[in-house]
Each structure stands twice: as structure tokens, then as C-alpha cells.
Amino acid sequence: MRRSRWLVGVAMPLTLALAVAACGGGGSSTSGGSGSGSDQAKNDGTEITVHGTEPQNPLVPGNTNEEGGAKVIDSLFAGLVRYDPVSNEPKNNNAEKIDLAPDGMSVTFTLKKGWKFHDGTDVKAKNYVDAWNYTAYGPNGQLAASFYAQIKGYTDVASEDPDGDGPQKAPEPKAKTMSGLQVLDDYSFKVTFSEPHAIFPVKVGYQAYYPLPDAFFADPKAFAAKPIGNGPFKFVSRVPKQELKVERFDGYLGEDKPKIKMVKYVFPESLDASYAQVKGGQLDFLEQMPPSALAGNIWKQDLKDRSGTGDVLSIQVLAFPLYDPKYQNPDFRKAISMAINRDEVTKKIFEGLRKPADGYAVAKTPGWSEGKCGDLCKFNPDKAKELFAKSGFKGPLEITSNADGGHKEWIEAVCGNIKNTLGLDCNFVPVQSFGEVRKKITAHSMTQLYRAGWIADYPEVENFLNPLYRTGGSSNDGLYTNAAVDAKLAEADKATTIDAANKLYGEAEAMIAQDMPAIPLWNSPRNYGWSNKLKNVRMTPKGQLDLSFVEIA
Amino acid sequence: MGRYVLRRLLQIVPVFIGTTFLIYVLIWAIPGDPFAGLCGERRCPDSFIATMTEKYHLNDSIFVQYFKYMTALVQGDFGETFNGQSVGELISLRFPVSVRLAIVAVAIEALIGVTAGILTGLRGRSFLDNLVLASTLFLISMPTFVTGFVVQQLLLKGDWEFLPPTVSDQARWSELIIPGFVLGAVAMAFVARLTRTSIMENKRSDYMRTARAKGLPNSRIVGVHLLRNSAIPVLTFLGTSLGGLMGGAIVTEGIFDIKGVGGLIYRSILDKEGFIVTGVVVLLVIVFLMVNLIIDLLYAVLDPRIRYD
């Protein structure tokens, strides 16, 4: 299953979040006390195998943007903050304190002392500043470059290619480093923004903001072969497209210090094979189930108390290519949204494992409250008919998606809803691959409704709105634009406190719903399973095994 | 004989260049852009695309690209994957696994298929004959993924320590027996039928009557005269299936988690990882050519009427 942090892959339906809490039950107090000796020996003596996918890019935090790579990067590196594996709230990790200036224009990070990279060098302020400058610098071609866009001086290091990805080369950027990054002393640095950016401290738990050791800058090639991080695990060995081993780094000072010693990520040939392995006990953790196991909820019968369900920050939508004159009328878009019976589809197609969405963000996003889409995301045939008649849309309606991701069933069900409610002809048009669909979308030549999925990079409502629905947003593929929404989002960005920002983002979300540039469908919790070798198994909101909590049974 | 072999080996060179060029062109001719789906719902940054395009020479014309690739290849450099790993290393890890799997499959095919074919071919019209006919028909009509899943479920149910439901990364010979059986099942049925028909046909030929008239013992008639003459079509089939089973074991590899080249080619085509596809196919082409050469030479051994000079 290729790819991604993004919902490219197979359907990964799900259930209630209870399981997370349930399986976390046992070890509520602290780790040390009761278990001690023999438990620790067990944890030290056993290697656990965790399902993964081959990282798509060299193992450098700033060049990793998909789940397979992020899983490894997250175990090798630690950032200024980390997200709580249960509540998803950001907590200081490598940062001792974070001081946001009252005007929201700058933030000063003070680092904890004594933290070390795996090669024994200290983690200092300059490791952060150098890493960020490296990633942002255009000619380095790093995937996460745009994550620094709010930092002052970003435009000087990122050079715009005059003809997109055409033959002409981008000119040499004006500067090598961002003027907004300033090392104050060994253990503190200051980040200045071009405009107030109060939510920045929430974002820095994302992998793009991890530090890099001096060894990286000395020899990036050698680093990619044997990454040196500052995280709870250190790199041991790797076999291409097969496995990657990491081992606990005993010098790690973070609170999420793991109890288990050795982890082997395995990259199997198919999800079905992994499922057989987890069932048979050859694989210890599988973070998603193959469609064959989800059908009829077989996985629950097979794995019983070795299975669980956890929320991840992902949402699935039907997006309109708003540059196509056919889809201009918001009444029409609302009519389609209200014609979809989300409850019925999630029950019948996804065995009740997905949750109907009623907003553009999802639960487990700190600071987000549900219901911003309100009645517009509820099945209401009468209202839908009324709006549809007003819109004057003339059929047929086509919905497209890649054919290999298991999307056919639900799209046909949604089409059935639309047909029954509005009497509008609706068809599913499959396309060969995800890449093909994306090519049309990025070229803005789409003429049909298309499936889109979004997994948040960091737990903040902003990440569900700014990239997707703001004019010029990095993933605003439908070219949605509304001056009032832009103004509200800008106001939220400039808010001086995180709470004020979240409130404004909520208002913007409600405004977006009134335009319905994309129809929120449902969010997709993940079903996971484990072998009886493990105990204390739970999944983080990032969709990964919580390695700081798990132990050998 | 020596000159024949030399001629055949020389022929490999143009075939090799032709096939690699075709594969190379075809991979890049498939519609789609390697970076279109790489960044999920977000457009890949232009600077990233520019860097990658430059690194992998994707802006050059296809001929220049091919030339650069081949120059590196003859020096033993298979290139790099998009995530910066050596394709050569990848191939050296996976190729031996596929070779082992294909050999196991062909061995099972030959052993069971030929035995069943001989037994039924000699007896004819017996209960055994009907049994083999029915079971081969069953195997031929059964898609590999069905056989594979059924066998895997049985292994899971059995929960035998020595026969896990999937193959470990080392892919030991003993672990490959079950997947080899699944992989070779369809071809095995063909071999059985082919052997049977061939033996049936040759049983009635003139040289068989002569051999009998000379009063030769039955073991010699069957073992030397009949089998040797019936072996040519079977051998041809077995030889070609060896190459096919190496690159075409996608389904079996997927079910049993075997780290071979079939699944690697399949996924590399989807990801447009041209260097992997070309590198692996180049080696498969060589395997095909060599196996065919060996089979052709074996013809002369089996049938003295065939001469290569």
C-alpha cells in the first residue's frame, strides 16, 4: 500500500475510541515501581516487530512527508514539543520554556541542557537554526520547505521557479539563511515572524522542525545511510525495502523514554501478508487492517482482545473543482452535501467503523469544537431538493478517484444517495492511479468531483483550514476563494494567544461551510492489531504504536 | 558445438541492448509523472521537483538518459532509487530469493508433474488417469491467489512452528517449499498433461515397436527410448517457466511475504522507479537467454538427430 501520510491507500475504516482507553488501563501509575527487575529484563531482551512502509525519501526530517518515513523519523528524533499520545496536546519536550512575545511577532525557545544526539554531541540552539535554514533553502530541494513560510526572511531563501517545474531554473536565492532565526546563546534561540503567528509553538512538534546534528552538515550522504538523531531510539541497521532496526537510546532525557529496547520496522509485500503474520504472531503490531479483514469485521473475531481502534487526524471529503463554471453555485454544492446520508453509508459500507463528519477538522484536534458544518452536513432530502431546484444544475454528475484504493464502493453508495434524493444522474469514474488523479488536480484541469483526504501535520485546526481553503493555500486545489474567509483566517493567524486564534479559526470554519467548497464526509479512525507478545498497546493520534508505553507481556 | 555456443552468446548482446532500450522507453512512456502523487494532497515544492529531475537526468531526451544509464550499467552501477538507495544492493538482496523460489517451484513441477504424467501416460484409461485428469483440471482452473490463501489459512489454523504462514526475510529453502508448491501448481498441472500426451503419442511410434521386437527389457524401452523422446516438449516448457516464475510471482510473493523481484517490479512500475524496473528486467532477460541456450543444447543431448554445427 503505497503512500502516505495522505489517505491514498486502502480504506481504513473503524470504530469507537474506547479501545484506546481500555487497553491503556493497566499501567496508569508510574513505570518503575512494581514490575521492576524481570519486566525490565523482558523488555530489554526481546525485539518487537512493527509494520511499516519503506520510507520514500532519504531519512532526513525536513525531507520526509509521508507516513512510512515519519514513523521512523519520529522514533529517531525529538522536537521542541511533543504531542501527548492520548490528548494530543503539545507538551514541552526538548524545550525548557517557550516564550511567545505579547504581540505574537516572535517566540523564544530555551532548550533543556544535557540532551544529546546519538553521536554524543550536545543538542544546541544552533542545531535547530541550522536544520531549519537548511530545509528552507530552495536549492536544497527539501519537501518541507514551506513549513517555514511565516518566518521572517523565508522569501529570501526560497526562490520561485519562473515557470513552475518547467525547463528554466530557479534563480539563486538572495540569502542562505532566514533573518528571522537568531541564536541567542548555546541553549536558546529566537524566531521572528513576518506577521504575528501565535500558534507556531504548537507546530514545532512536527518532524520538519526537528534539529540536525553537525554530522549531517559535514556529510549529508553518510548521514542518510546512518541517520543520527536526538530521539528515544537510535538507528541500528537497514535493509532496503525490507526492514529497519532501531534500539533504545539510553541517553535520551525526554518523558517519553521507552521501556522496550529493540524495535524492528518491517516493510512487507502486502497488507494481507502482514495481517496473517499478526494473527500468527510473527508480527507484533499492525496499524491498519487490510480490506479483506475489515469485511464483516473479521479482524475483531480473529484478533479479539488483541485489537483496538484509535482516532487519527484525518478527514475525507468530496472536493469541487471550483474553477469549473458548472460548480459555481453554492446552493448546488450544499444540495449535494445534504443529499448524502453519511450515517447510512458509514454503516453499510464501512461496517460502522467511520464517523460522519460535521466540520472541516476532526476530533482529537486540541482547541477544535465540532458542529461547524451543522445542518449542512446532515442528511435532509427536502432541503436538498429545494436548494437543488434553485441552483438550476443540469446533470449528469461524475465523481472520480483512483481505482486501486478501495473507493469504488462508497462512491457508488454516495452516488446512489444523490440519485435517489435529487433524481440527478451520478456516476463513479475510476482513474488508474493516484498519481494520475493528482496530476489533473494540480494542473487545475479537473471537471468532476473528486475524493480528497487530509491528514493533519500537527494537531491544530489551522492545519485543516489554511492550506486547504485559503486563497493561494498550498493545497487549495479547487481554487476556492472568499475574501471574508481569507480575512478571518488572517485575523486568526495574527491573534496573539493560541485560544484567541482557535476561536477565530472556528469562526472561519463555519464561514467556509456556508460556501461548501468541499463536502466533509467522515473521518477514519484506524483499526490496529497486535500479537500476544505485547502489553500496554495503544495508538498515538499520528496513527503509530506508542513506543513509550508498550511493554513485553 | 563450441562455435554454436559462441554464436548464441554473441546474439545475446543485441537482444540485451534492444530489450533494455525498449523497457527503458516503455517505463517513461507510461503516462504519469513520478512526482505527481509523491506528496499526497499537497503539490510537491518546485525546488524539490527541480532537484530530483536534475539528479536523475529526467530532463534529458530519452536517448541521452538511456545512454547515461547504460554507461553506468556496464561499469556495474545500477543507479539509485528515489529514496537514495543503491539499486544494485536491492537487486543483490532480492534476486537470490526469487531464484530459490523459482527453482523450488520448477523442481516441484518437474517431480510431481512428470511422475504423474509418466504413470498416467503408460497406463492410460485407468482410475489413476481419471484422477490425475480431474485434479489437474482443478488446479489449472484455480487462480494462484485462491490456492495461496487457502494454503495460508490452513497453515494459520495448524499453527505449526516449523511452517509459519509467511516466509522470513532469509527465505530459507525449507520455508519456500509451500509457496513454491502454490506458485508451481498451475504449471505442474500443465507438465503432467504435457508428459502424458507426449508419452501416449510416442508409445505408438515405430521405434517403440522396433524396440519391443528386438526384445529389449521394458525398463529400457520406457526409460531410454520412450522417455528420452518424450522429454523435449516438457523440457521446453519447464525451461521457459523458470524465467516466468521468477518475475511473475507477484501474487505468491504478496501472500507469503517473500521479498523477491516480482513484487518489486510491480511496485516500481506503479511508482515509476525506472532504474529498478530496468535493472531487474535486464537480469531477467539474461536469465531467459541463458536458460533457453541451455535447453537448446540439451535438445542435442536428448535427440542425437539434432546437431548444432
CSV table of C-alpha atoms in Angstrom, one decimal, chain A residues 1-8 54-58 63 65-66 138-147 159-161 164-167 169 206 221 238-243 264 266-270 272-274 276-277 279-280 282 404 432 434-436 438-439 442-443 451-454 457 463 467 474-475 477, chain B residues 30-34 36-55 59 80-86 89-90 93-94 97 149 152-153 156 159-161 163-170 250-251 253-264 266-268 270-273 276:
chain,number,residue,atom,x,y,z
A,1,MET,CA,0.0,0.0,0.0
A,2,ARG,CA,1.8,3.0,-1.1
A,3,ARG,CA,2.0,6.1,0.4
A,4,SER,CA,1.4,8.2,2.8
A,5,ARG,CA,0.5,10.3,5.4
A,6,TRP,CA,-2.2,11.1,3.0
A,7,LEU,CA,-5.3,9.0,2.6
A,8,VAL,CA,-4.1,7.4,-0.6
A,54,GLU,CA,9.6,1.8,3.0
A,55,PRO,CA,10.5,5.5,3.6
A,56,GLN,CA,10.0,7.3,0.3
A,57,ASN,CA,12.8,9.7,0.8
A,58,PRO,CA,16.2,9.7,2.5
A,63,ASN,CA,12.6,15.8,3.6
A,65,ASN,CA,6.4,14.0,4.3
A,66,GLU,CA,4.8,10.6,4.3
A,138,GLY,CA,15.4,26.4,-2.0
A,139,PRO,CA,18.3,24.8,-3.9
A,140,ASN,CA,18.4,22.0,-1.3
A,141,GLY,CA,15.1,20.8,-2.6
A,142,GLN,CA,13.6,19.7,0.7
A,143,LEU,CA,10.0,18.7,0.8
A,144,ALA,CA,9.1,20.5,4.0
A,145,ALA,CA,10.5,23.9,2.9
A,146,SER,CA,7.1,25.6,3.0
A,147,PHE,CA,6.7,25.0,6.7
A,159,SER,CA,13.5,31.2,-4.9
A,160,GLU,CA,10.5,31.0,-7.1
A,161,ASP,CA,10.9,28.9,-10.3
A,164,GLY,CA,6.9,26.1,-12.3
A,165,ASP,CA,8.6,22.8,-12.8
A,166,GLY,CA,9.5,23.8,-16.4
A,167,PRO,CA,12.9,23.8,-18.1
A,169,LYS,CA,15.9,27.0,-13.4
A,206,TYR,CA,6.1,18.3,13.6
A,221,LYS,CA,25.2,11.4,2.2
A,238,ARG,CA,18.6,-1.1,7.5
A,239,VAL,CA,17.9,-3.5,4.6
A,240,PRO,CA,16.3,-1.7,1.6
A,241,LYS,CA,12.6,-2.3,1.1
A,242,GLN,CA,12.7,-4.9,3.8
A,243,GLU,CA,13.4,-3.8,7.4
A,264,LYS,CA,12.4,-3.7,14.0
A,266,VAL,CA,9.3,-4.4,8.7
A,267,PHE,CA,8.1,-3.5,5.2
A,268,PRO,CA,6.1,-6.4,3.9
A,269,GLU,CA,5.0,-7.3,0.4
A,270,SER,CA,1.3,-6.8,1.2
A,272,ASP,CA,-2.7,-9.2,3.7
A,273,ALA,CA,0.5,-10.9,4.5
A,274,SER,CA,1.0,-8.7,7.5
A,276,ALA,CA,-1.6,-13.2,8.5
A,277,GLN,CA,1.6,-12.5,10.4
A,279,LYS,CA,-2.6,-13.3,13.5
A,280,GLY,CA,0.1,-15.9,13.6
A,282,GLN,CA,5.2,-13.3,13.6
A,404,ASP,CA,-6.9,1.0,-6.7
A,432,GLN,CA,-5.8,4.2,-13.0
A,434,PHE,CA,-3.5,8.2,-7.5
A,435,GLY,CA,-0.7,10.0,-9.4
A,436,GLU,CA,-2.9,10.4,-12.5
A,438,ARG,CA,-3.3,14.3,-8.6
A,439,LYS,CA,-1.8,15.4,-11.9
A,442,THR,CA,-2.6,20.2,-9.6
A,443,ALA,CA,-3.0,21.2,-13.3
A,451,ARG,CA,-12.2,12.4,-3.5
A,452,ALA,CA,-9.7,14.1,-1.3
A,453,GLY,CA,-8.3,13.1,2.1
A,454,TRP,CA,-6.3,15.2,4.5
A,457,ASP,CA,0.7,17.5,10.1
A,463,ASN,CA,-3.8,22.9,9.6
A,467,PRO,CA,-3.5,25.0,3.4
A,474,SER,CA,-0.6,25.2,-0.6
A,475,SER,CA,-3.2,22.5,-1.1
A,477,ASP,CA,-6.6,22.6,-5.3
B,30,ILE,CA,3.7,5.2,-19.3
B,31,PRO,CA,1.5,8.2,-18.6
B,32,GLY,CA,2.1,9.8,-15.3
B,33,ASP,CA,4.8,11.7,-13.5
B,34,PRO,CA,6.9,10.1,-10.8
B,36,ALA,CA,2.6,13.8,-9.2
B,37,GLY,CA,1.4,11.5,-6.4
B,38,LEU,CA,4.5,11.7,-4.2
B,39,CYS,CA,3.4,14.5,-1.9
B,40,GLY,CA,-0.1,13.4,-1.3
B,41,GLU,CA,-2.7,16.1,-1.4
B,42,ARG,CA,-0.1,18.7,-1.4
B,43,ARG,CA,1.8,19.8,-4.5
B,44,CYS,CA,5.5,18.8,-4.3
B,45,PRO,CA,7.6,22.0,-3.9
B,46,ASP,CA,9.1,23.1,-7.2
B,47,SER,CA,12.5,23.2,-5.7
B,48,PHE,CA,12.1,19.5,-4.7
B,49,ILE,CA,11.0,18.5,-8.2
B,50,ALA,CA,13.8,20.5,-9.8
B,51,THR,CA,16.4,18.9,-7.6
B,52,MET,CA,15.1,15.4,-8.3
B,53,THR,CA,14.8,16.0,-12.0
B,54,GLU,CA,18.3,17.1,-12.1
B,55,LYS,CA,19.7,14.3,-10.0
B,59,ASN,CA,15.1,16.5,-18.3
B,80,GLU,CA,19.8,4.9,-7.3
B,81,THR,CA,16.2,4.7,-6.2
B,82,PHE,CA,14.3,7.9,-5.5
B,83,ASN,CA,15.0,7.5,-1.8
B,84,GLY,CA,18.7,7.3,-2.4
B,85,GLN,CA,19.4,3.6,-2.1
B,86,SER,CA,21.6,1.6,-4.4
B,89,GLU,CA,22.2,-3.7,-3.5
B,90,LEU,CA,18.4,-4.1,-3.7
B,93,LEU,CA,19.2,-8.9,-1.9
B,94,ARG,CA,16.2,-9.9,-3.9
B,97,VAL,CA,15.4,-15.2,-3.2
B,149,PHE,CA,-4.9,-18.0,0.5
B,152,GLN,CA,-2.1,-20.0,4.1
B,153,GLN,CA,-5.3,-20.3,6.1
B,156,LEU,CA,-2.5,-20.5,10.2
B,159,ASP,CA,-0.2,-23.2,13.9
B,160,TRP,CA,2.9,-25.3,13.2
B,161,GLU,CA,6.2,-23.9,14.5
B,163,LEU,CA,5.7,-23.9,8.9
B,164,PRO,CA,4.8,-20.3,9.6
B,165,PRO,CA,2.1,-18.7,7.4
B,166,THR,CA,4.7,-16.3,5.8
B,167,VAL,CA,8.3,-16.6,4.8
B,168,SER,CA,11.0,-14.9,6.9
B,169,ASP,CA,13.4,-12.4,5.3
B,170,GLN,CA,16.1,-15.0,4.9
B,250,ILE,CA,3.8,-11.2,-7.7
B,251,VAL,CA,0.7,-12.9,-6.2
B,253,GLU,CA,5.2,-13.1,-3.1
B,254,GLY,CA,2.4,-10.9,-1.8
B,255,ILE,CA,0.6,-13.7,0.1
B,256,PHE,CA,3.6,-15.2,1.7
B,257,ASP,CA,5.6,-12.0,2.1
B,258,ILE,CA,8.5,-13.2,0.1
B,259,LYS,CA,11.0,-10.5,-0.7
B,260,GLY,CA,11.5,-11.4,-4.4
B,261,VAL,CA,11.7,-9.4,-7.6
B,262,GLY,CA,8.1,-9.9,-8.8
B,263,GLY,CA,6.5,-7.6,-6.3
B,264,LEU,CA,9.5,-5.2,-6.6
B,266,TYR,CA,5.2,-4.4,-9.9
B,267,ARG,CA,5.5,-1.6,-7.3
B,268,SER,CA,8.4,0.0,-9.1
B,270,LEU,CA,3.5,1.9,-10.3
B,271,ASP,CA,6.0,4.4,-8.7
B,272,LYS,CA,7.8,4.9,-11.9
B,273,GLU,CA,11.1,3.9,-10.4
B,276,ILE,CA,14.7,-0.6,-10.5
